[in-house]
Amino acid sequence: MHTKARHPGVSGATLMRDRAFDQRQAATWCAATCAGVVAAQLLSTLLWDHQNGTHVVWFPGAVLLGALLATSRALWPALVACAYAGVVATISAFGLPLSEVALVAIPSMALIPAAAWCMRRMPRRMPALQDFHMLVVFTLLAVIALPVVSVTLTLWLSHFTSLHESLLSGWANLTTAHALGYALYVPAWCSLRARESALRSSGGLDTGFAILLVLALVILTILWYAFGDRVEYRPLLCLAPTPIVIAAILGAQMPGSSLTMFTVAVIAAHMTSHGHGPFTLASAERTTLALQVWTLLAAISALAVAVVVEQRFASRRSLVAAHRELHELAGRLIATQEQERARLARDLHDDINQRLAAACIDLSTLRKRLAPEYRADVTGVQDRVVALCDDVRQLSHQLHPSCLQHAGLRGALEKLCRHPQGHAWPTVHLLADEAIDTLSPEIALCFYRVAQEALANAVRHADARDITLHASVDDGIATLRILDDGKGFDMAPCASARMGIGITSMHERAKLLGGSFDICSTPGKGVDVCIRIPTTTMTPM
């Protein structure tokens, strides 16, 4: 008895649901590809009619190529069959022989999977939208090789039908029409689907920008209609769409450039069909070919610029992501630092200080047991141990200022500014509003740490004799400013690059709470430290 092997942990119902989902997805892709090819053929036919029997652009092959690049190879035969059926049915609907249309459409559809396979096999060094190497491969395969080979075979097969004279135009016209379809559609399709595309990352197209783009196209149409018949203006009028295309690339990247180039081509085709515009030549075929070549070269150039723009946006996204990660890392480091300080403060207070106090008691007991001539020495040792206890207690409070919770920020700053016993200390003036006691614990801790670091720097390094601390809250902004009359330092870039970890820590604490940090100093004129934080800031901790 044989049983079907199942994936461990996966039920039969789950496998059936996955299979049904895959079938629905395949059916959706086939239907969408067929509908897209039909719409593309109707659009191409519409433009062909406007040009009095000469082709402008052919989109069905580009629609199929885009679908093949977006799906697995297992689905390709079905997609090709649906696209082929859509093209044959659409063209035959205009009264042309079904068998002949089916014959000449074979090369245009059958060679597309080979091009898609080659493009997907190419190694990628970066996302396709940002890779000039992929742009070159796409140009060589889809814009040059595929149209040349497929049109050559199509025209050869057309000699066995009646379509050679009635429907198909010259080789150059047909080849350029196919190439133009691939150049305009496929990059825009890939850009809209790619997760890393700049357009998707920016949240879509701005409505105001789209309106300005439409107005620019209207002005271009007016200029072409008014001055297109004048030979001396034609070179300038051919370059007139360039600013519009560049703006479309910057605002909407590859989809914007493709849509703009297609719109310009349609406008030019419509105008040339009525004998106007800068592309009008002696015959309709030569006019269309001139328009096609200009549009194709402009489209490829626009793609190159779009790749640069995609790279620029990708670099910007990488920098923003790196900055965000660095910001989060700084927040975690500061939070870890505060936790470690709290642990050390507890150890100092609950362990080291208690042991020192016990040593003081033992020394006191020992002093009573000794002869009078030795008691003075023990008393001196006991006094030094008591002073050490005070220093340890003060160090514990500096590491973890519990007075912030009990006395508020104002009381904690007052205690911080007091003259410590046994140490040289400058004159410190504290100007603090009562409103600072209502600040959030995160802002209060930030202000305390910045004031602590600034006072330590002023005392240790600047030899300051007069220091002023001013803490206030005004219009939703909490401000702490510390000024001293110390030695100061050079704020030149080369000197600021060597700023110590203390100043860096103050800067990061302010940024972490959405505030700003400014420091101003001149040699011999002291230091001015100012930190501003919105009172509505949310803590990232």
PDB file of N, CA, C and O in Angstrom, residues 188-248:
ATOM      1  N   ALA A 188       8.805  51.084 -16.860  1.00  0.00           N
ATOM      2  CA  ALA A 188       7.761  51.639 -15.994  1.00  0.00           C
ATOM      3  C   ALA A 188       7.056  50.537 -15.222  1.00  0.00           C
ATOM      4  O   ALA A 188       6.771  50.672 -14.019  1.00  0.00           O
ATOM      5  N   TRP A 189       6.776  49.416 -15.868  1.00  0.00           N
ATOM      6  CA  TRP A 189       6.129  48.279 -15.210  1.00  0.00           C
ATOM      7  C   TRP A 189       7.010  47.727 -14.092  1.00  0.00           C
ATOM      8  O   TRP A 189       6.532  47.469 -12.984  1.00  0.00           O
ATOM      9  N   CYS A 190       8.287  47.543 -14.367  1.00  0.00           N
ATOM     10  CA  CYS A 190       9.202  47.023 -13.353  1.00  0.00           C
ATOM     11  C   CYS A 190       9.335  47.990 -12.183  1.00  0.00           C
ATOM     12  O   CYS A 190       9.428  47.565 -11.020  1.00  0.00           O
ATOM     13  N   SER A 191       9.340  49.280 -12.470  1.00  0.00           N
ATOM     14  CA  SER A 191       9.458  50.268 -11.396  1.00  0.00           C
ATOM     15  C   SER A 191       8.228  50.274 -10.494  1.00  0.00           C
ATOM     16  O   SER A 191       8.340  50.393  -9.277  1.00  0.00           O
ATOM     17  N   LEU A 192       7.050  50.134 -11.086  1.00  0.00           N
ATOM     18  CA  LEU A 192       5.827  50.118 -10.282  1.00  0.00           C
ATOM     19  C   LEU A 192       5.741  48.872  -9.402  1.00  0.00           C
ATOM     20  O   LEU A 192       5.148  48.909  -8.322  1.00  0.00           O
ATOM     21  N   ARG A 193       6.337  47.769  -9.840  1.00  0.00           N
ATOM     22  CA  ARG A 193       6.273  46.528  -9.077  1.00  0.00           C
ATOM     23  C   ARG A 193       7.394  46.404  -8.053  1.00  0.00           C
ATOM     24  O   ARG A 193       7.235  45.711  -7.047  1.00  0.00           O
ATOM     25  N   ALA A 194       8.520  47.045  -8.289  1.00  0.00           N
ATOM     26  CA  ALA A 194       9.681  46.871  -7.411  1.00  0.00           C
ATOM     27  C   ALA A 194       9.442  47.540  -6.055  1.00  0.00           C
ATOM     28  O   ALA A 194       9.013  48.686  -5.988  1.00  0.00           O
ATOM     29  N   ARG A 195       9.730  46.817  -4.996  1.00  0.00           N
ATOM     30  CA  ARG A 195       9.566  47.374  -3.656  1.00  0.00           C
ATOM     31  C   ARG A 195      10.572  48.479  -3.372  1.00  0.00           C
ATOM     32  O   ARG A 195      10.305  49.379  -2.574  1.00  0.00           O
ATOM     33  N   GLU A 196      11.755  48.362  -4.003  1.00  0.00           N
ATOM     34  CA  GLU A 196      12.793  49.334  -3.717  1.00  0.00           C
ATOM     35  C   GLU A 196      12.714  50.566  -4.592  1.00  0.00           C
ATOM     36  O   GLU A 196      13.582  51.445  -4.506  1.00  0.00           O
ATOM     37  N   SER A 197      11.686  50.671  -5.450  1.00  0.00           N
ATOM     38  CA  SER A 197      11.600  51.816  -6.348  1.00  0.00           C
ATOM     39  C   SER A 197      11.367  53.100  -5.556  1.00  0.00           C
ATOM     40  O   SER A 197      10.704  53.110  -4.514  1.00  0.00           O
ATOM     41  N   ALA A 198      11.919  54.194  -6.076  1.00  0.00           N
ATOM     42  CA  ALA A 198      11.795  55.482  -5.383  1.00  0.00           C
ATOM     43  C   ALA A 198      10.353  55.965  -5.336  1.00  0.00           C
ATOM     44  O   ALA A 198       9.923  56.599  -4.376  1.00  0.00           O
ATOM     45  N   LEU A 199       9.571  55.658  -6.392  1.00  0.00           N
ATOM     46  CA  LEU A 199       8.191  56.130  -6.429  1.00  0.00           C
ATOM     47  C   LEU A 199       7.362  55.482  -5.337  1.00  0.00           C
ATOM     48  O   LEU A 199       6.575  56.146  -4.655  1.00  0.00           O
ATOM     49  N   ARG A 200       7.516  54.172  -5.131  1.00  0.00           N
ATOM     50  CA  ARG A 200       6.767  53.495  -4.071  1.00  0.00           C
ATOM     51  C   ARG A 200       7.243  53.927  -2.704  1.00  0.00           C
ATOM     52  O   ARG A 200       6.452  54.042  -1.758  1.00  0.00           O
ATOM     53  N   SER A 201       8.545  54.162  -2.556  1.00  0.00           N
ATOM     54  CA  SER A 201       9.078  54.562  -1.255  1.00  0.00           C
ATOM     55  C   SER A 201       8.651  55.969  -0.865  1.00  0.00           C
ATOM     56  O   SER A 201       8.519  56.277   0.317  1.00  0.00           O
ATOM     57  N   SER A 202       8.430  56.826  -1.862  1.00  0.00           N
ATOM     58  CA  SER A 202       8.047  58.212  -1.569  1.00  0.00           C
ATOM     59  C   SER A 202       6.557  58.389  -1.326  1.00  0.00           C
ATOM     60  O   SER A 202       6.107  59.490  -1.032  1.00  0.00           O
ATOM     61  N   GLY A 203       5.779  57.316  -1.472  1.00  0.00           N
ATOM     62  CA  GLY A 203       4.352  57.395  -1.189  1.00  0.00           C
ATOM     63  C   GLY A 203       3.477  57.772  -2.361  1.00  0.00           C
ATOM     64  O   GLY A 203       2.309  58.104  -2.178  1.00  0.00           O
ATOM     65  N   GLY A 204       4.004  57.724  -3.579  1.00  0.00           N
ATOM     66  CA  GLY A 204       3.182  58.013  -4.754  1.00  0.00           C
ATOM     67  C   GLY A 204       3.429  59.394  -5.322  1.00  0.00           C
ATOM     68  O   GLY A 204       4.273  60.164  -4.840  1.00  0.00           O
ATOM     69  N   LEU A 205       2.678  59.720  -6.353  1.00  0.00           N
ATOM     70  CA  LEU A 205       2.856  60.974  -7.087  1.00  0.00           C
ATOM     71  C   LEU A 205       2.048  62.091  -6.440  1.00  0.00           C
ATOM     72  O   LEU A 205       0.882  61.913  -6.077  1.00  0.00           O
ATOM     73  N   ASP A 206       2.696  63.240  -6.308  1.00  0.00           N
ATOM     74  CA  ASP A 206       2.027  64.405  -5.747  1.00  0.00           C
ATOM     75  C   ASP A 206       1.046  64.979  -6.775  1.00  0.00           C
ATOM     76  O   ASP A 206       1.371  65.123  -7.965  1.00  0.00           O
ATOM     77  N   THR A 207      -0.169  65.306  -6.327  1.00  0.00           N
ATOM     78  CA  THR A 207      -1.202  65.803  -7.239  1.00  0.00           C
ATOM     79  C   THR A 207      -0.812  67.137  -7.858  1.00  0.00           C
ATOM     80  O   THR A 207      -1.001  67.372  -9.057  1.00  0.00           O
ATOM     81  N   GLY A 208      -0.265  68.027  -7.062  1.00  0.00           N
ATOM     82  CA  GLY A 208       0.152  69.322  -7.601  1.00  0.00           C
ATOM     83  C   GLY A 208       1.219  69.191  -8.662  1.00  0.00           C
ATOM     84  O   GLY A 208       1.191  69.893  -9.685  1.00  0.00           O
ATOM     85  N   PHE A 209       2.150  68.280  -8.442  1.00  0.00           N
ATOM     86  CA  PHE A 209       3.190  68.052  -9.440  1.00  0.00           C
ATOM     87  C   PHE A 209       2.600  67.508 -10.731  1.00  0.00           C
ATOM     88  O   PHE A 209       3.008  67.910 -11.828  1.00  0.00           O
ATOM     89  N   ALA A 210       1.617  66.598 -10.626  1.00  0.00           N
ATOM     90  CA  ALA A 210       0.981  66.048 -11.824  1.00  0.00           C
ATOM     91  C   ALA A 210       0.260  67.140 -12.616  1.00  0.00           C
ATOM     92  O   ALA A 210       0.304  67.172 -13.854  1.00  0.00           O
ATOM     93  N   ILE A 211      -0.391  68.061 -11.907  1.00  0.00           N
ATOM     94  CA  ILE A 211      -1.082  69.159 -12.588  1.00  0.00           C
ATOM     95  C   ILE A 211      -0.083  70.049 -13.324  1.00  0.00           C
ATOM     96  O   ILE A 211      -0.306  70.451 -14.484  1.00  0.00           O
ATOM     97  N   LEU A 212       1.033  70.366 -12.665  1.00  0.00           N
ATOM     98  CA  LEU A 212       2.062  71.186 -13.322  1.00  0.00           C
ATOM     99  C   LEU A 212       2.633  70.475 -14.549  1.00  0.00           C
ATOM    100  O   LEU A 212       2.920  71.108 -15.578  1.00  0.00           O
ATOM    101  N   LEU A 213       2.776  69.163 -14.460  1.00  0.00           N
ATOM    102  CA  LEU A 213       3.298  68.399 -15.590  1.00  0.00           C
ATOM    103  C   LEU A 213       2.329  68.453 -16.769  1.00  0.00           C
ATOM    104  O   LEU A 213       2.739  68.609 -17.927  1.00  0.00           O
ATOM    105  N   VAL A 214       1.042  68.340 -16.490  1.00  0.00           N
ATOM    106  CA  VAL A 214       0.037  68.430 -17.551  1.00  0.00           C
ATOM    107  C   VAL A 214       0.042  69.814 -18.190  1.00  0.00           C
ATOM    108  O   VAL A 214      -0.034  69.954 -19.427  1.00  0.00           O
ATOM    109  N   LEU A 215       0.149  70.844 -17.361  1.00  0.00           N
ATOM    110  CA  LEU A 215       0.211  72.211 -17.902  1.00  0.00           C
ATOM    111  C   LEU A 215       1.443  72.399 -18.786  1.00  0.00           C
ATOM    112  O   LEU A 215       1.379  73.057 -19.841  1.00  0.00           O
ATOM    113  N   ALA A 216       2.566  71.813 -18.378  1.00  0.00           N
ATOM    114  CA  ALA A 216       3.781  71.907 -19.196  1.00  0.00           C
ATOM    115  C   ALA A 216       3.589  71.218 -20.543  1.00  0.00           C
ATOM    116  O   ALA A 216       4.037  71.719 -21.583  1.00  0.00           O
ATOM    117  N   LEU A 217       2.909  70.069 -20.551  1.00  0.00           N
ATOM    118  CA  LEU A 217       2.638  69.377 -21.816  1.00  0.00           C
ATOM    119  C   LEU A 217       1.698  70.193 -22.704  1.00  0.00           C
ATOM    120  O   LEU A 217       1.847  70.201 -23.936  1.00  0.00           O
ATOM    121  N   VAL A 218       0.737  70.866 -22.097  1.00  0.00           N
ATOM    122  CA  VAL A 218      -0.167  71.726 -22.870  1.00  0.00           C
ATOM    123  C   VAL A 218       0.614  72.870 -23.516  1.00  0.00           C
ATOM    124  O   VAL A 218       0.426  73.206 -24.695  1.00  0.00           O
ATOM    125  N   ILE A 219       1.512  73.483 -22.740  1.00  0.00           N
ATOM    126  CA  ILE A 219       2.330  74.580 -23.292  1.00  0.00           C
ATOM    127  C   ILE A 219       3.223  74.060 -24.414  1.00  0.00           C
ATOM    128  O   ILE A 219       3.400  74.734 -25.445  1.00  0.00           O
ATOM    129  N   LEU A 220       3.769  72.848 -24.236  1.00  0.00           N
ATOM    130  CA  LEU A 220       4.589  72.255 -25.288  1.00  0.00           C
ATOM    131  C   LEU A 220       3.775  72.050 -26.567  1.00  0.00           C
ATOM    132  O   LEU A 220       4.262  72.332 -27.680  1.00  0.00           O
ATOM    133  N   THR A 221       2.542  71.592 -26.419  1.00  0.00           N
ATOM    134  CA  THR A 221       1.680  71.388 -27.585  1.00  0.00           C
ATOM    135  C   THR A 221       1.424  72.703 -28.319  1.00  0.00           C
ATOM    136  O   THR A 221       1.472  72.773 -29.559  1.00  0.00           O
ATOM    137  N   ILE A 222       1.183  73.750 -27.546  1.00  0.00           N
ATOM    138  CA  ILE A 222       0.932  75.058 -28.155  1.00  0.00           C
ATOM    139  C   ILE A 222       2.167  75.553 -28.907  1.00  0.00           C
ATOM    140  O   ILE A 222       2.078  76.062 -30.033  1.00  0.00           O
ATOM    141  N   LEU A 223       3.337  75.386 -28.288  1.00  0.00           N
ATOM    142  CA  LEU A 223       4.570  75.822 -28.942  1.00  0.00           C
ATOM    143  C   LEU A 223       4.830  75.032 -30.222  1.00  0.00           C
ATOM    144  O   LEU A 223       5.228  75.603 -31.247  1.00  0.00           O
ATOM    145  N   TRP A 224       4.632  73.728 -30.170  1.00  0.00           N
ATOM    146  CA  TRP A 224       4.833  72.910 -31.359  1.00  0.00           C
ATOM    147  C   TRP A 224       3.855  73.291 -32.471  1.00  0.00           C
ATOM    148  O   TRP A 224       4.218  73.313 -33.643  1.00  0.00           O
ATOM    149  N   TYR A 225       2.621  73.543 -32.091  1.00  0.00           N
ATOM    150  CA  TYR A 225       1.614  73.882 -33.104  1.00  0.00           C
ATOM    151  C   TYR A 225       1.891  75.264 -33.709  1.00  0.00           C
ATOM    152  O   TYR A 225       1.700  75.476 -34.903  1.00  0.00           O
ATOM    153  N   ALA A 226       2.368  76.194 -32.876  1.00  0.00           N
ATOM    154  CA  ALA A 226       2.561  77.571 -33.353  1.00  0.00           C
ATOM    155  C   ALA A 226       3.842  77.739 -34.163  1.00  0.00           C
ATOM    156  O   ALA A 226       3.874  78.483 -35.150  1.00  0.00           O
ATOM    157  N   PHE A 227       4.906  77.048 -33.748  1.00  0.00           N
ATOM    158  CA  PHE A 227       6.205  77.286 -34.384  1.00  0.00           C
ATOM    159  C   PHE A 227       6.801  76.046 -35.040  1.00  0.00           C
ATOM    160  O   PHE A 227       7.929  76.098 -35.529  1.00  0.00           O
ATOM    161  N   GLY A 228       6.082  74.923 -35.028  1.00  0.00           N
ATOM    162  CA  GLY A 228       6.648  73.688 -35.563  1.00  0.00           C
ATOM    163  C   GLY A 228       6.902  73.711 -37.050  1.00  0.00           C
ATOM    164  O   GLY A 228       7.753  72.957 -37.547  1.00  0.00           O
ATOM    165  N   ASP A 229       6.193  74.544 -37.793  1.00  0.00           N
ATOM    166  CA  ASP A 229       6.383  74.604 -39.244  1.00  0.00           C
ATOM    167  C   ASP A 229       7.584  75.453 -39.650  1.00  0.00           C
ATOM    168  O   ASP A 229       7.980  75.433 -40.819  1.00  0.00           O
ATOM    169  N   ARG A 230       8.177  76.162 -38.720  1.00  0.00           N
ATOM    170  CA  ARG A 230       9.303  77.028 -39.034  1.00  0.00           C
ATOM    171  C   ARG A 230      10.597  76.241 -38.840  1.00  0.00           C
ATOM    172  O   ARG A 230      10.918  75.785 -37.738  1.00  0.00           O
ATOM    173  N   VAL A 231      11.336  76.098 -39.923  1.00  0.00           N
ATOM    174  CA  VAL A 231      12.522  75.239 -39.928  1.00  0.00           C
ATOM    175  C   VAL A 231      13.573  75.723 -38.936  1.00  0.00           C
ATOM    176  O   VAL A 231      14.245  74.913 -38.277  1.00  0.00           O
ATOM    177  N   GLU A 232      13.725  77.035 -38.793  1.00  0.00           N
ATOM    178  CA  GLU A 232      14.788  77.557 -37.933  1.00  0.00           C
ATOM    179  C   GLU A 232      14.544  77.262 -36.458  1.00  0.00           C
ATOM    180  O   GLU A 232      15.478  77.291 -35.643  1.00  0.00           O
ATOM    181  N   TYR A 233      13.288  76.972 -36.092  1.00  0.00           N
ATOM    182  CA  TYR A 233      12.962  76.693 -34.693  1.00  0.00           C
ATOM    183  C   TYR A 233      12.926  75.194 -34.381  1.00  0.00           C
ATOM    184  O   TYR A 233      12.781  74.814 -33.212  1.00  0.00           O
ATOM    185  N   ARG A 234      13.030  74.332 -35.384  1.00  0.00           N
ATOM    186  CA  ARG A 234      12.825  72.903 -35.150  1.00  0.00           C
ATOM    187  C   ARG A 234      13.863  72.283 -34.197  1.00  0.00           C
ATOM    188  O   ARG A 234      13.490  71.480 -33.339  1.00  0.00           O
ATOM    189  N   PRO A 235      15.157  72.593 -34.311  1.00  0.00           N
ATOM    190  CA  PRO A 235      16.096  72.021 -33.328  1.00  0.00           C
ATOM    191  C   PRO A 235      15.742  72.381 -31.893  1.00  0.00           C
ATOM    192  O   PRO A 235      15.808  71.531 -30.996  1.00  0.00           O
ATOM    193  N   LEU A 236      15.361  73.638 -31.673  1.00  0.00           N
ATOM    194  CA  LEU A 236      14.994  74.061 -30.322  1.00  0.00           C
ATOM    195  C   LEU A 236      13.702  73.389 -29.869  1.00  0.00           C
ATOM    196  O   LEU A 236      13.577  72.972 -28.706  1.00  0.00           O
ATOM    197  N   LEU A 237      12.734  73.240 -30.768  1.00  0.00           N
ATOM    198  CA  LEU A 237      11.469  72.603 -30.409  1.00  0.00           C
ATOM    199  C   LEU A 237      11.648  71.116 -30.132  1.00  0.00           C
ATOM    200  O   LEU A 237      10.919  70.538 -29.309  1.00  0.00           O
ATOM    201  N   CYS A 238      12.611  70.472 -30.794  1.00  0.00           N
ATOM    202  CA  CYS A 238      12.878  69.063 -30.499  1.00  0.00           C
ATOM    203  C   CYS A 238      13.478  68.886 -29.101  1.00  0.00           C
ATOM    204  O   CYS A 238      13.300  67.845 -28.464  1.00  0.00           O
ATOM    205  N   LEU A 239      14.178  69.914 -28.621  1.00  0.00           N
ATOM    206  CA  LEU A 239      14.742  69.858 -27.265  1.00  0.00           C
ATOM    207  C   LEU A 239      13.779  70.369 -26.201  1.00  0.00           C
ATOM    208  O   LEU A 239      14.056  70.226 -25.004  1.00  0.00           O
ATOM    209  N   ALA A 240      12.660  70.957 -26.619  1.00  0.00           N
ATOM    210  CA  ALA A 240      11.729  71.558 -25.662  1.00  0.00           C
ATOM    211  C   ALA A 240      11.177  70.568 -24.636  1.00  0.00           C
ATOM    212  O   ALA A 240      10.968  70.938 -23.470  1.00  0.00           O
ATOM    213  N   PRO A 241      10.923  69.278 -24.991  1.00  0.00           N
ATOM    214  CA  PRO A 241      10.398  68.349 -23.976  1.00  0.00           C
ATOM    215  C   PRO A 241      11.417  67.958 -22.912  1.00  0.00           C
ATOM    216  O   PRO A 241      11.033  67.347 -21.904  1.00  0.00           O
ATOM    217  N   THR A 242      12.697  68.284 -23.110  1.00  0.00           N
ATOM    218  CA  THR A 242      13.728  67.818 -22.175  1.00  0.00           C
ATOM    219  C   THR A 242      13.477  68.251 -20.732  1.00  0.00           C
ATOM    220  O   THR A 242      13.525  67.414 -19.816  1.00  0.00           O
ATOM    221  N   PRO A 243      13.202  69.537 -20.448  1.00  0.00           N
ATOM    222  CA  PRO A 243      12.928  69.909 -19.044  1.00  0.00           C
ATOM    223  C   PRO A 243      11.717  69.192 -18.470  1.00  0.00           C
ATOM    224  O   PRO A 243      11.702  68.847 -17.277  1.00  0.00           O
ATOM    225  N   ILE A 244      10.703  68.958 -19.300  1.00  0.00           N
ATOM    226  CA  ILE A 244       9.508  68.274 -18.812  1.00  0.00           C
ATOM    227  C   ILE A 244       9.838  66.839 -18.447  1.00  0.00           C
ATOM    228  O   ILE A 244       9.410  66.320 -17.402  1.00  0.00           O
ATOM    229  N   VAL A 245      10.614  66.162 -19.298  1.00  0.00           N
ATOM    230  CA  VAL A 245      10.977  64.770 -19.030  1.00  0.00           C
ATOM    231  C   VAL A 245      11.852  64.670 -17.785  1.00  0.00           C
ATOM    232  O   VAL A 245      11.665  63.777 -16.947  1.00  0.00           O
ATOM    233  N   ILE A 246      12.803  65.598 -17.633  1.00  0.00           N
ATOM    234  CA  ILE A 246      13.666  65.580 -16.446  1.00  0.00           C
ATOM    235  C   ILE A 246      12.838  65.801 -15.178  1.00  0.00           C
ATOM    236  O   ILE A 246      13.039  65.135 -14.152  1.00  0.00           O
ATOM    237  N   ALA A 247      11.898  66.743 -15.250  1.00  0.00           N
ATOM    238  CA  ALA A 247      11.022  66.967 -14.091  1.00  0.00           C
ATOM    239  C   ALA A 247      10.196  65.723 -13.781  1.00  0.00           C
ATOM    240  O   ALA A 247       9.997  65.366 -12.610  1.00  0.00           O
ATOM    241  N   ALA A 248       9.699  65.036 -14.826  1.00  0.00           N
ATOM    242  CA  ALA A 248       8.932  63.815 -14.618  1.00  0.00           C
ATOM    243  C   ALA A 248       9.793  62.729 -13.979  1.00  0.00           C
ATOM    244  O   ALA A 248       9.322  61.971 -13.118  1.00  0.00           O
TER     245      ALA A 248
END
